[in-house]
Short mmCIF file of C-alpha atoms and ligand atoms in Angstrom, two decimals:
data_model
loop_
_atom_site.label_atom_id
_atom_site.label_comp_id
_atom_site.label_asym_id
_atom_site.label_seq_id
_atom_site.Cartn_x
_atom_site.Cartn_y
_atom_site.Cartn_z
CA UNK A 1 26.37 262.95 155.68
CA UNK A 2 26.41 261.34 152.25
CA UNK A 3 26.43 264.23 149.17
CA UNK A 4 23.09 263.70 146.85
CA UNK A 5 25.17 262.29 143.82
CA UNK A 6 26.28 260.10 146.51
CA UNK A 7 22.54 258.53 147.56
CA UNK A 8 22.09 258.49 143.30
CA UNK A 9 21.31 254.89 142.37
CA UNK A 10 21.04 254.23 138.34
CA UNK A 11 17.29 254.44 136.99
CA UNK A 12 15.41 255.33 140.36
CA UNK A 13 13.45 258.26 139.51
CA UNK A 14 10.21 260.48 140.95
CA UNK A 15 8.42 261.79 138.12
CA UNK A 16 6.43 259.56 135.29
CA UNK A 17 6.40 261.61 131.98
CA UNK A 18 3.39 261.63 129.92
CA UNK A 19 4.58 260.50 126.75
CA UNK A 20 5.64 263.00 124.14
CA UNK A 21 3.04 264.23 121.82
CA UNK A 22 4.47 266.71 120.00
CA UNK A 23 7.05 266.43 116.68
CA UNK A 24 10.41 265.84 118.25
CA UNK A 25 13.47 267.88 116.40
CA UNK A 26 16.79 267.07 116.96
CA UNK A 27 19.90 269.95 117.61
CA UNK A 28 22.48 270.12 115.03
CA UNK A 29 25.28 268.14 115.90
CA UNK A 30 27.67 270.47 116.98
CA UNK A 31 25.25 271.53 119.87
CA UNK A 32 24.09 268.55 121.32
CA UNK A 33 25.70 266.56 124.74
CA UNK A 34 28.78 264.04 124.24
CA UNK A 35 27.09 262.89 127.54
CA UNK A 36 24.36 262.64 129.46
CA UNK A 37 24.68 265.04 132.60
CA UNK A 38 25.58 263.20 135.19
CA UNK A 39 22.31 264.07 138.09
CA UNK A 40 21.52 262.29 140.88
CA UNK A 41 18.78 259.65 140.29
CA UNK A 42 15.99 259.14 143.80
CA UNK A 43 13.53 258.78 144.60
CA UNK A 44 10.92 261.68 146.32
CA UNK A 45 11.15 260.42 149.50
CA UNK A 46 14.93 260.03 149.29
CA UNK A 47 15.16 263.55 148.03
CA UNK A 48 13.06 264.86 150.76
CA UNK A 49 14.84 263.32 153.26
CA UNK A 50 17.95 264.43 152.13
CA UNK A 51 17.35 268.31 152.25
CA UNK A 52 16.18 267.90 155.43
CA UNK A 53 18.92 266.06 156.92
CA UNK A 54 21.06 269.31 155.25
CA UNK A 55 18.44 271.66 156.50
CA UNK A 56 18.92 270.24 160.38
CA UNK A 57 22.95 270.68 159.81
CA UNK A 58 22.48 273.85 159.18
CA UNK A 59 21.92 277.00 161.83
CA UNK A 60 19.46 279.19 161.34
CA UNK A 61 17.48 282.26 163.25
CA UNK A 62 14.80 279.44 162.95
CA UNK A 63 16.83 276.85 164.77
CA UNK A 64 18.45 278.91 167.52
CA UNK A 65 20.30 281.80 169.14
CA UNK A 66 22.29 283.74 165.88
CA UNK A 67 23.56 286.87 168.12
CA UNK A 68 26.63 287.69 164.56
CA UNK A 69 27.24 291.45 165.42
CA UNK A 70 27.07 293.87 163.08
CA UNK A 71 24.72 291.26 160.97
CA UNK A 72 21.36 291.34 162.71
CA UNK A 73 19.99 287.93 162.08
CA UNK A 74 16.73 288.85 163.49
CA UNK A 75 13.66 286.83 162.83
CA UNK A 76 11.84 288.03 159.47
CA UNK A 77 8.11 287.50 159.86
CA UNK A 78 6.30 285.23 157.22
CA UNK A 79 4.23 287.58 156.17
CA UNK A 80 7.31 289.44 154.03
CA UNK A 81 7.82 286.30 152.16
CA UNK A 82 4.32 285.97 151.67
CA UNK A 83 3.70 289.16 150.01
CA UNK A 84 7.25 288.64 148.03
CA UNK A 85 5.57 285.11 146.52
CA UNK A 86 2.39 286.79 145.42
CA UNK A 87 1.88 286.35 141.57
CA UNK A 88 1.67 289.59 140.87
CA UNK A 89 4.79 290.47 142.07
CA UNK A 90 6.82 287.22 140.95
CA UNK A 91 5.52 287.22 137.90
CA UNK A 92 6.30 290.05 136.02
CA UNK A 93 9.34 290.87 133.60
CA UNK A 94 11.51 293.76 133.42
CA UNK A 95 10.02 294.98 130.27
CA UNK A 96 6.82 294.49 130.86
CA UNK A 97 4.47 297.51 129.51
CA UNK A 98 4.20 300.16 132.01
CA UNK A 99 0.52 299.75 132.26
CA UNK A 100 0.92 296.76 132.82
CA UNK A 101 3.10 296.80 136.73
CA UNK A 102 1.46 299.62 138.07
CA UNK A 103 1.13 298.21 140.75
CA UNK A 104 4.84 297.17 141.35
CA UNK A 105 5.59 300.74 140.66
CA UNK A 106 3.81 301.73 143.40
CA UNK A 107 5.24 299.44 145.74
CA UNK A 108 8.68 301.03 144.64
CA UNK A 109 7.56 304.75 145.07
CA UNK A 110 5.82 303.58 148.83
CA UNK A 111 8.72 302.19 149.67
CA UNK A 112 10.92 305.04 148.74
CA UNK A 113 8.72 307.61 150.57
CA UNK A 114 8.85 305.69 153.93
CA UNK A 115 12.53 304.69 153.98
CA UNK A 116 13.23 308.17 152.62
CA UNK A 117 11.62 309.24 156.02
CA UNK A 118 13.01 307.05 158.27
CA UNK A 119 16.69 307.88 157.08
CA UNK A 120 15.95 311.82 156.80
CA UNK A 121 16.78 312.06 153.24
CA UNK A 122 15.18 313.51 149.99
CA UNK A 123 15.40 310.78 147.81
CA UNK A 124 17.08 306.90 147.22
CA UNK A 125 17.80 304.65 144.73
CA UNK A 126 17.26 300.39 145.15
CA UNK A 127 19.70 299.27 142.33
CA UNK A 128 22.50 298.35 144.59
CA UNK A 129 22.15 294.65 145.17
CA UNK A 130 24.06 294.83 149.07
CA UNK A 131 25.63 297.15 150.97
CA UNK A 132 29.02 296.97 149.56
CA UNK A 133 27.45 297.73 146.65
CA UNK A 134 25.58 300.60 148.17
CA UNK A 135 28.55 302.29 149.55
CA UNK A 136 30.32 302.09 146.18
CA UNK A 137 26.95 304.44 144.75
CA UNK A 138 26.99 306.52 147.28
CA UNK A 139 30.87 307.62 147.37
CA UNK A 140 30.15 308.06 143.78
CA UNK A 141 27.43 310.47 144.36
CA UNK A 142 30.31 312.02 146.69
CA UNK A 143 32.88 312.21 143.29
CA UNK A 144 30.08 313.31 141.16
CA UNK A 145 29.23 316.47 143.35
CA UNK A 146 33.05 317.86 143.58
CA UNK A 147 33.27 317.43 139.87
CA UNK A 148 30.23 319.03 139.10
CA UNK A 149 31.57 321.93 141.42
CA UNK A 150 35.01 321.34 139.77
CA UNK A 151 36.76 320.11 142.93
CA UNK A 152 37.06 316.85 142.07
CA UNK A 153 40.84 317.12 141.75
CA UNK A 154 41.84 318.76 144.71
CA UNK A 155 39.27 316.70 146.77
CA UNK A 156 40.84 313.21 146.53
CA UNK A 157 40.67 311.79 150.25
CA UNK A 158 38.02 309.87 152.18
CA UNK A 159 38.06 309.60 155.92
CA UNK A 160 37.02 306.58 157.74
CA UNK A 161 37.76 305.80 161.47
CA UNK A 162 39.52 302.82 162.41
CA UNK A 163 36.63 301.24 164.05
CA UNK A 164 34.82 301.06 160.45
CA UNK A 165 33.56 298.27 158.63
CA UNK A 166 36.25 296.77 156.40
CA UNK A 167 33.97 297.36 153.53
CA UNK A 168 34.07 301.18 153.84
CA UNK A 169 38.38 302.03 153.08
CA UNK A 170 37.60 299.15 150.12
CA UNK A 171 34.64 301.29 148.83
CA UNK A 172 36.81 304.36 149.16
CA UNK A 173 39.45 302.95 147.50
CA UNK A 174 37.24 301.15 144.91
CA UNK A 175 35.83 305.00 143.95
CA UNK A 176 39.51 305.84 143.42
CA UNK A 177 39.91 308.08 146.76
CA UNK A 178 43.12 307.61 149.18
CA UNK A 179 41.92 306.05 152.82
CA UNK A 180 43.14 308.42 155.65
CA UNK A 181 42.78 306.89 158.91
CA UNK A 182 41.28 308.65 161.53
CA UNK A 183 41.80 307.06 165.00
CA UNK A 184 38.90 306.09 167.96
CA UNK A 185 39.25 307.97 171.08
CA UNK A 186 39.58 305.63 174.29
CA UNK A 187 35.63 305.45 174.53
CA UNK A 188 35.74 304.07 170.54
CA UNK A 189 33.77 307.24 169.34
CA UNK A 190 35.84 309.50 167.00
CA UNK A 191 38.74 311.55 168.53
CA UNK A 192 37.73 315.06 167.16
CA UNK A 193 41.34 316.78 167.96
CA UNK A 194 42.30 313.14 165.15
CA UNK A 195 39.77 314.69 163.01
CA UNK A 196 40.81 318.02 162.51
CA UNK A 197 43.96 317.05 162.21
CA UNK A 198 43.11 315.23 158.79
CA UNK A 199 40.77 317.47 157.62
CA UNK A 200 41.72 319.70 154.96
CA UNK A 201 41.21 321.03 151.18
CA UNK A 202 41.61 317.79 149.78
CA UNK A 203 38.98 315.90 151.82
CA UNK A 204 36.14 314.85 149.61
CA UNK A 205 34.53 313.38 152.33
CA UNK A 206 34.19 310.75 155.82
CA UNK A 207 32.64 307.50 156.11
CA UNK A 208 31.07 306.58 159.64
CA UNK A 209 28.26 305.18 160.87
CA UNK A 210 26.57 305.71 164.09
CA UNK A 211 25.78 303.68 166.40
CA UNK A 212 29.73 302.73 165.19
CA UNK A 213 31.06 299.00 165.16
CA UNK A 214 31.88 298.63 168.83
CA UNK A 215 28.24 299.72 169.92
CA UNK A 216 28.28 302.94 170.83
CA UNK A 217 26.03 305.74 169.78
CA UNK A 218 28.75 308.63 169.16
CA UNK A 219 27.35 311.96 170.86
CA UNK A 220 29.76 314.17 168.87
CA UNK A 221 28.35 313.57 165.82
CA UNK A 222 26.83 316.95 165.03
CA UNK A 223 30.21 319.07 165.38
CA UNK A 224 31.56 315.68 163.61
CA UNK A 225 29.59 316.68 160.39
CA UNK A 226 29.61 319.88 160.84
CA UNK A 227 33.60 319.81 160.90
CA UNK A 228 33.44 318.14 157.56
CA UNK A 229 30.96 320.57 155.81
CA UNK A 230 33.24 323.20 156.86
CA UNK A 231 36.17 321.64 155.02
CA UNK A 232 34.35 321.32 152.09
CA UNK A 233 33.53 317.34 152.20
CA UNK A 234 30.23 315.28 152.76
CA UNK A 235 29.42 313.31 155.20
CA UNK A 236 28.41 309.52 153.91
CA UNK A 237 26.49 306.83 156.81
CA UNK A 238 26.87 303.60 156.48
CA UNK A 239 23.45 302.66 157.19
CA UNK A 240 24.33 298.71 156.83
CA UNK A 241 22.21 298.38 160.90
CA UNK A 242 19.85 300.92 161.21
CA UNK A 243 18.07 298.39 164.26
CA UNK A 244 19.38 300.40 166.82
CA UNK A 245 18.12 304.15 165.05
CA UNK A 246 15.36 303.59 162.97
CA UNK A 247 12.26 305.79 163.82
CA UNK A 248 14.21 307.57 166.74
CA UNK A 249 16.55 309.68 165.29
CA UNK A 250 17.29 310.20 161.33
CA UNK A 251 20.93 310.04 160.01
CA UNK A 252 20.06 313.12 157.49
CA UNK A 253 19.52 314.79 160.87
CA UNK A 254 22.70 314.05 161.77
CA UNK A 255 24.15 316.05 159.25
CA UNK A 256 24.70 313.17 156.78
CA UNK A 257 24.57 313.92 153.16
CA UNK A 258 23.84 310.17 152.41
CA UNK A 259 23.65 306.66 153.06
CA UNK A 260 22.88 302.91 152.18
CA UNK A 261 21.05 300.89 154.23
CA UNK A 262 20.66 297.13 153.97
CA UNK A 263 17.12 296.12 153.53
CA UNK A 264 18.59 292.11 153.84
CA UNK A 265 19.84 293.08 157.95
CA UNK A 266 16.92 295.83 158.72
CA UNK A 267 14.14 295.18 156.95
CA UNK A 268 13.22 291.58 156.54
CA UNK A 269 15.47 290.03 154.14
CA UNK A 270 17.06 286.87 155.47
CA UNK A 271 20.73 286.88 154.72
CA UNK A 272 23.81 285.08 155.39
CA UNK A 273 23.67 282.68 151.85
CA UNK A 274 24.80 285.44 149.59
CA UNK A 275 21.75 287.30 148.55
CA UNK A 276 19.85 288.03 147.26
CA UNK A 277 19.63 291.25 149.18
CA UNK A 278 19.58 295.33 148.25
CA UNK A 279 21.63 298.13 149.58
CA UNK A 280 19.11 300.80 148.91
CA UNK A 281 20.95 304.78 148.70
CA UNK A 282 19.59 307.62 150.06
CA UNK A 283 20.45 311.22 149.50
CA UNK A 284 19.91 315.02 150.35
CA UNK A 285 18.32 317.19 147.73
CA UNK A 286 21.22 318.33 146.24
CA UNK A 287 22.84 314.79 145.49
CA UNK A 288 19.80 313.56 144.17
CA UNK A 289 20.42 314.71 140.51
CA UNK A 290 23.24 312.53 140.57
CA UNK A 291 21.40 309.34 141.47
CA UNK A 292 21.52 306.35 139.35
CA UNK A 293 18.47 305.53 137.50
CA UNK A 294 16.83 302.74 135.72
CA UNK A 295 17.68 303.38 131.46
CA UNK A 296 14.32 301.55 131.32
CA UNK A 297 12.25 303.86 133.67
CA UNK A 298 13.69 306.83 133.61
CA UNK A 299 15.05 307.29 129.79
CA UNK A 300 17.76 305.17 128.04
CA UNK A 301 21.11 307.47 128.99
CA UNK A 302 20.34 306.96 132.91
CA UNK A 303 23.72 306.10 135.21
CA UNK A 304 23.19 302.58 135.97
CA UNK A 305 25.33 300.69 138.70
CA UNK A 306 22.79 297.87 138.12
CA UNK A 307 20.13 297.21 135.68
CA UNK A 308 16.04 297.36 136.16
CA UNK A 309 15.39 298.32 139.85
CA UNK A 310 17.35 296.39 141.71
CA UNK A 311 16.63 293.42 143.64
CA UNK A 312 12.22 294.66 143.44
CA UNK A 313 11.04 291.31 145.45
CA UNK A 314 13.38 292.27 148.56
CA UNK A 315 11.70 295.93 148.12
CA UNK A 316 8.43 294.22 148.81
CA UNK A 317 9.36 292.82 151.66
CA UNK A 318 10.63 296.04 153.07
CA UNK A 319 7.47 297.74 152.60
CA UNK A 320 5.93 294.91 153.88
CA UNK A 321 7.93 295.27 157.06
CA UNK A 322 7.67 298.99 157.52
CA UNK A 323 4.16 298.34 157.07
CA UNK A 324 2.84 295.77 159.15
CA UNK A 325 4.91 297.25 162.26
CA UNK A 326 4.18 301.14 161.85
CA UNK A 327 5.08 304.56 163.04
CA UNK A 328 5.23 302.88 166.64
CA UNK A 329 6.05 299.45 165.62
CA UNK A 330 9.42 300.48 163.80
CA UNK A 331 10.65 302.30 167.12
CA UNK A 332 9.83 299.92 169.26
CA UNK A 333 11.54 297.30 167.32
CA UNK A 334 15.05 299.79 168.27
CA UNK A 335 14.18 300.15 171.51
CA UNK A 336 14.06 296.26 172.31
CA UNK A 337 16.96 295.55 169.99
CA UNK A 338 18.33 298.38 172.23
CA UNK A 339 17.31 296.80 175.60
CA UNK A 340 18.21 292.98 174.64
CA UNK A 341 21.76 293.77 173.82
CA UNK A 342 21.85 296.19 177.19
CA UNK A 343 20.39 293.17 178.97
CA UNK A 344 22.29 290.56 177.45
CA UNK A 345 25.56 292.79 178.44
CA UNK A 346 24.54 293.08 182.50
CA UNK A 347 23.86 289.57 182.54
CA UNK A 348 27.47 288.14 180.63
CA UNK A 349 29.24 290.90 182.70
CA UNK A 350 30.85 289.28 185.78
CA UNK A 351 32.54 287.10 183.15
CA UNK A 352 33.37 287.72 179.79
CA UNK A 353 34.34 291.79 179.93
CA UNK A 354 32.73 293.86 177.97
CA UNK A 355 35.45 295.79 175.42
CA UNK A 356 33.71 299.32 176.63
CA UNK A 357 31.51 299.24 179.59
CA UNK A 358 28.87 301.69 179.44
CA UNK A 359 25.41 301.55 177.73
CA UNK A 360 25.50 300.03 173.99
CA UNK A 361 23.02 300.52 171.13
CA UNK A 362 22.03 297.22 169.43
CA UNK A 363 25.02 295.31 169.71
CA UNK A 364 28.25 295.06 172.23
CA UNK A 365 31.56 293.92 171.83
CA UNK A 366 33.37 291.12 174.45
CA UNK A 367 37.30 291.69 175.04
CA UNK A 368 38.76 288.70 176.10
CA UNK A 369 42.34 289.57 176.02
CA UNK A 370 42.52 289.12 179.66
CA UNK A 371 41.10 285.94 179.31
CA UNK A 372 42.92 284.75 177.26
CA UNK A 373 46.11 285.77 179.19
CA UNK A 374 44.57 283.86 182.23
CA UNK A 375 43.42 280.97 180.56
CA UNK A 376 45.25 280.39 176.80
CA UNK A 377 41.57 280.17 175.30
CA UNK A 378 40.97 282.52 172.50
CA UNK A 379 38.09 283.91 171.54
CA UNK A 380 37.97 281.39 168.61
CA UNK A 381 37.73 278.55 171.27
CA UNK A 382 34.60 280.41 173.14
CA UNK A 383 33.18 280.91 169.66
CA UNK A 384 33.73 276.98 168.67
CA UNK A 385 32.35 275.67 171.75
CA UNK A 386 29.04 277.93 171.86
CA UNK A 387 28.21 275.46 168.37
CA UNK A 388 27.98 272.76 171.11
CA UNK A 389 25.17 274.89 172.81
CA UNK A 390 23.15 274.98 169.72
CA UNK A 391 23.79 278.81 169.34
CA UNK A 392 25.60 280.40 166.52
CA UNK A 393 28.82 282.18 167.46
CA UNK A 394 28.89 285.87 167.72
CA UNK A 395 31.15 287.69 164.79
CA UNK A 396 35.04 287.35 165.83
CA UNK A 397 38.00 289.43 165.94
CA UNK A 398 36.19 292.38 165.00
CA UNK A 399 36.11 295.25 165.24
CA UNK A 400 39.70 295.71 164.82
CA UNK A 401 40.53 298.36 167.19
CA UNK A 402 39.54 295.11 169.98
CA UNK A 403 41.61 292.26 170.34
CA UNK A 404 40.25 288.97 171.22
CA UNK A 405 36.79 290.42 170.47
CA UNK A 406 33.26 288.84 170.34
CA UNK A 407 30.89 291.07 169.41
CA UNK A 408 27.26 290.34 169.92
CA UNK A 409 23.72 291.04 169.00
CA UNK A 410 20.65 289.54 170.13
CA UNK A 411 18.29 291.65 168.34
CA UNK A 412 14.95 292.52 168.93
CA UNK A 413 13.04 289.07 168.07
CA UNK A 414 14.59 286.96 171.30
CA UNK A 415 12.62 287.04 174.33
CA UNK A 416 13.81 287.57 178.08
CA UNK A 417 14.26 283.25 178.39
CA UNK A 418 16.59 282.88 175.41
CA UNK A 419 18.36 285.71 176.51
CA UNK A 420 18.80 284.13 180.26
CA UNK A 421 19.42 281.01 178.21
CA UNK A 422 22.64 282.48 176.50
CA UNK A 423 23.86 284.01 179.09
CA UNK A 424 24.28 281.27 181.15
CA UNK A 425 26.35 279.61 178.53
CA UNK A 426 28.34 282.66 178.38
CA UNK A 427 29.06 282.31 181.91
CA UNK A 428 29.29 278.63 182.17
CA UNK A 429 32.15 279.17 178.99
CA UNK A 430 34.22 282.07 181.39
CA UNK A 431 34.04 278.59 183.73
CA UNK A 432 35.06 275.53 181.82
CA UNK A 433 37.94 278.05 180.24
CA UNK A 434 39.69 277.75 183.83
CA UNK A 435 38.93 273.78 184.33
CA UNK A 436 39.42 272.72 181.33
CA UNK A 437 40.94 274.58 178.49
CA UNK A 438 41.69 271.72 176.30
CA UNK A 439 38.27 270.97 175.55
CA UNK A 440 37.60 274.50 174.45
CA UNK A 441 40.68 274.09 172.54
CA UNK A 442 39.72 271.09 170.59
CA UNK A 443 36.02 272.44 169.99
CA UNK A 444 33.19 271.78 168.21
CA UNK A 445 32.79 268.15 169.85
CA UNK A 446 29.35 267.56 168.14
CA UNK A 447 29.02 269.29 164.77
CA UNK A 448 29.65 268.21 161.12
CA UNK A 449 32.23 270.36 160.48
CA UNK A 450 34.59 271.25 163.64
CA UNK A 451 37.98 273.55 162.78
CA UNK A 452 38.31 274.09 158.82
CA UNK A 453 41.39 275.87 157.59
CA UNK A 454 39.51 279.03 157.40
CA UNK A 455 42.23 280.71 155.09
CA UNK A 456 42.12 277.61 152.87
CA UNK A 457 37.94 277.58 152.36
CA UNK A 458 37.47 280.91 151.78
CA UNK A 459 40.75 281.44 149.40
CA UNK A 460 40.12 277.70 147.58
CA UNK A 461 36.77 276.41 148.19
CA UNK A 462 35.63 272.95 146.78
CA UNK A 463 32.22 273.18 146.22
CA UNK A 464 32.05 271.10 143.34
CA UNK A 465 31.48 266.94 143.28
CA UNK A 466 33.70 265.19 140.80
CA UNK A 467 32.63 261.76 140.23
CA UNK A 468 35.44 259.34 141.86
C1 PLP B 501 27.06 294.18 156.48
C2 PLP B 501 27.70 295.48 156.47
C3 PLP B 501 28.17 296.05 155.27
C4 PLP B 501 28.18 295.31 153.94
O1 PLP B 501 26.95 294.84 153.48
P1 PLP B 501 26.90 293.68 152.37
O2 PLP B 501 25.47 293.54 152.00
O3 PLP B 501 27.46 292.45 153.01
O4 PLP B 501 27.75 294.12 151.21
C5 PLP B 501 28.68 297.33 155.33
N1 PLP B 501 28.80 298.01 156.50
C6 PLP B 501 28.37 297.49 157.67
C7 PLP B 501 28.49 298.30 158.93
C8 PLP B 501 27.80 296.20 157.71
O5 PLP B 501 27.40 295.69 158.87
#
């Protein structure tokens, strides 16, 4: 499709100005435009039609199937945005008088009380703005407890399993620990005899989340914390998903000291365009001192990692969330993310193999290493050719610790027909990968875009026009 500077046409225009009735001034001459900038001239209807031509190129939880593991693209009800566009809420300023957003304030303490329930902790923060961002606080809250305890230079290692989100040896790292690598056990959970091995004086603390990356809800993980707190570290979750937990079992109760969570996957925040989002931190009593606050709320030498309260209108659609589904609601919602991806498994399986083959949490991860072997299509293929079926692949080649993987989640918002739906293309794939590999190889047949140089877009991208 044509760009918009591309369907510009000289002097065609969609708004008449009144003329100007006030006393024109004119910048001094140093500040004003050489040039005119150079926007796209069209008319309304032209403009319309071209966002919505984008807008049907694009795939969306609103256009079809988005089962991207480890991202739960579930369906955000209007009524979050709704509440997020109110006035009241949109228009305020950061420095408004205090009097003035009681109201917002409130929203930010109601919040805090119920997510401070659901994750079993004392207190949280929302200035992270995503869940890197949120790990990053919350290792610091990690460093600022050993120094305050002066341990801070003996302590100087952070565990995380090799199953673990990329993001959590880069926070670790980031925070100025060294990354020891703790390997899975066969069934992907952590390999305890691997654990105790690494633990020692200098561990400040381990990184882990639960359900981990491959699915699997890790039934160790109260002598796993416990192990820690006997070496002397704390015990950080990586909240990122909390579909599969939330309202059935509390990571504070798992021994975890604290977490982030990512109210732009759990709570109602679409995601996938880069933001906005917030990684909200939660903590145990005794790390709470160490929280960062807002200089503006809470007195003007406050740690900041970001400045105000975060991202406040995703906050609002949190609470909005937690509010309009309950105390049963927000279970429930687990349970059927829970059951979809169980169901979803049973009915692939047959096929595609499932990397562990047992029952998952909210998500489950495909190995097709044998399938490729069989075949020579790669899980890229599978993934390129489900675009033809109007579904959004599942997240590739990840975790690590699988080769060939697919890893899927169909969260809680798909019913029982789009989940017999997928399936079948799943199976019909496994198929056409024996009859005719080729045109696996060679797909997408039918989208925009079909095999970018991946390393190439995301190392240079072009995103901006340059007139010819
Ligand atoms: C998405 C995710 C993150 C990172 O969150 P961002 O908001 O993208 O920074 C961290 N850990 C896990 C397990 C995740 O799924």
């Amino acid at each position: 499709m044509k760009l918009i500077f591309e369907r510009s046409v000289p002097g065609r225009k969609c708004d008449i100005l009144p003329a100007c009735d006030v006393k024109t001034v004119s910048l001094p001459a140093g500040l004003a435009r050489r040039e005119a900038p150079t926007l796209p001239e069209m008319a309304e209807v032209d403009i319309s039609r071209h966002y919505t031509e984008l807008c049907k190129n694009v795939h969306g939880v609103n256009s079809g199937f988005y089962p991207l593991g480890s991202c739960t693209m579930k369906y955000n009800p209007r009524i979050d945005e709704e509440m997020a566009s109110l006035p009241g809420f949109t228009g305020i300023h950061p420095l408004s008088p205090a009097d003035s957003v009681r109201g917002c304030r409130a929203v930010l303490d109601t919040a805090q009380k119920y997510l401070c329930e659901i994750f079993g902790m004392a207190d949280c923060t929302f200035q992270p703005a995503a869940g890197a961002h949120g790990e990053f606080t919350g290792v610091l809250l990690i460093k600022k407890y050993h120094e305050s305890r002066g341990e801070a230079q003996k302590r100087t290692k952070i565990i995380v399993p090799d199953s673990a989100h990329g993001t959590n040896p880069a926070t670790a790292s980031m925070c100025g620990y060294t990354v020891v690598n703790v390997a899975s056990a066969p069934d992907g959970c952590v390999d305890l005899e691997a654990l105790k091995a690494v633990l020692g004086e200098d561990t400040a603390g381990l990184m882990l989340t639960n359900p981990n990356t491959v699915g699997i809800f890790d039934e160790n993980i109260l002598e796993i914390t416990r192990l820690v707190h006997e070496a002397g570290g704390l015990c950080y979750y990586d909240g990122a998903n909390l579909n599969a937990v939330m309202g059935i079992v509390r990571p504070g109760d798992m021994g975890f000291d604290c977490i982030h969570s990512n109210l732009h996957k759990t709570f109602a925040t679409p995601h996938g365009g880069g933001g906005p989002g917030a990684g909200v931190v939660g903590c145990k009593d005794f790390l709470a001192p160490f929280l960062p606050k807002s200089a503006l709320m809470d007195g003007k030498d406050a740690l900041q990692v970001r400045s105000f309260a975060g991202t406040f209108l995703v906050v609002v659609k949190a609470l909005t969330y937690i509010l309009t589904l309950g105390k049963e609601g927000i279970p429930e919602a687990a349970e059927n993310a829970v059951l979809n991806a169980n169901y979803l498994m049973q009915k692939i399986k047959g096929t595609f193999k499932p990397a562990f083959d047992r029952i998952c949490m909210h998500e489950f991860v495909l190995d097709l290493s044998d399938f490729k072997k069989e075949t020579g299509v790669s899980a890229l293929d599978v993934a390129k050719t489900l675009i033809d079926y109007g579904m959004h692949p599942p997240t590739m080649y990840f975790p690590l610790i699988v080769h060939e993987a697919l890893m899927l989640e169909p969260t809680e918002t798909e019913n029982k027909e789009n989940l017999d739906a997928a399936a079948e293309v799943f199976r019909k794939l496994y198929k056409l990968g024996f009859e005719d590999p080729e045109y696996m190889h060679a797909a997408p047949h039918h989208a925009q875009i079909a095999r970018p140089d991946e390393v190439q877009a995301s190392r240079n991208p072009v995103v901006r026009w340059a007139k010819a």
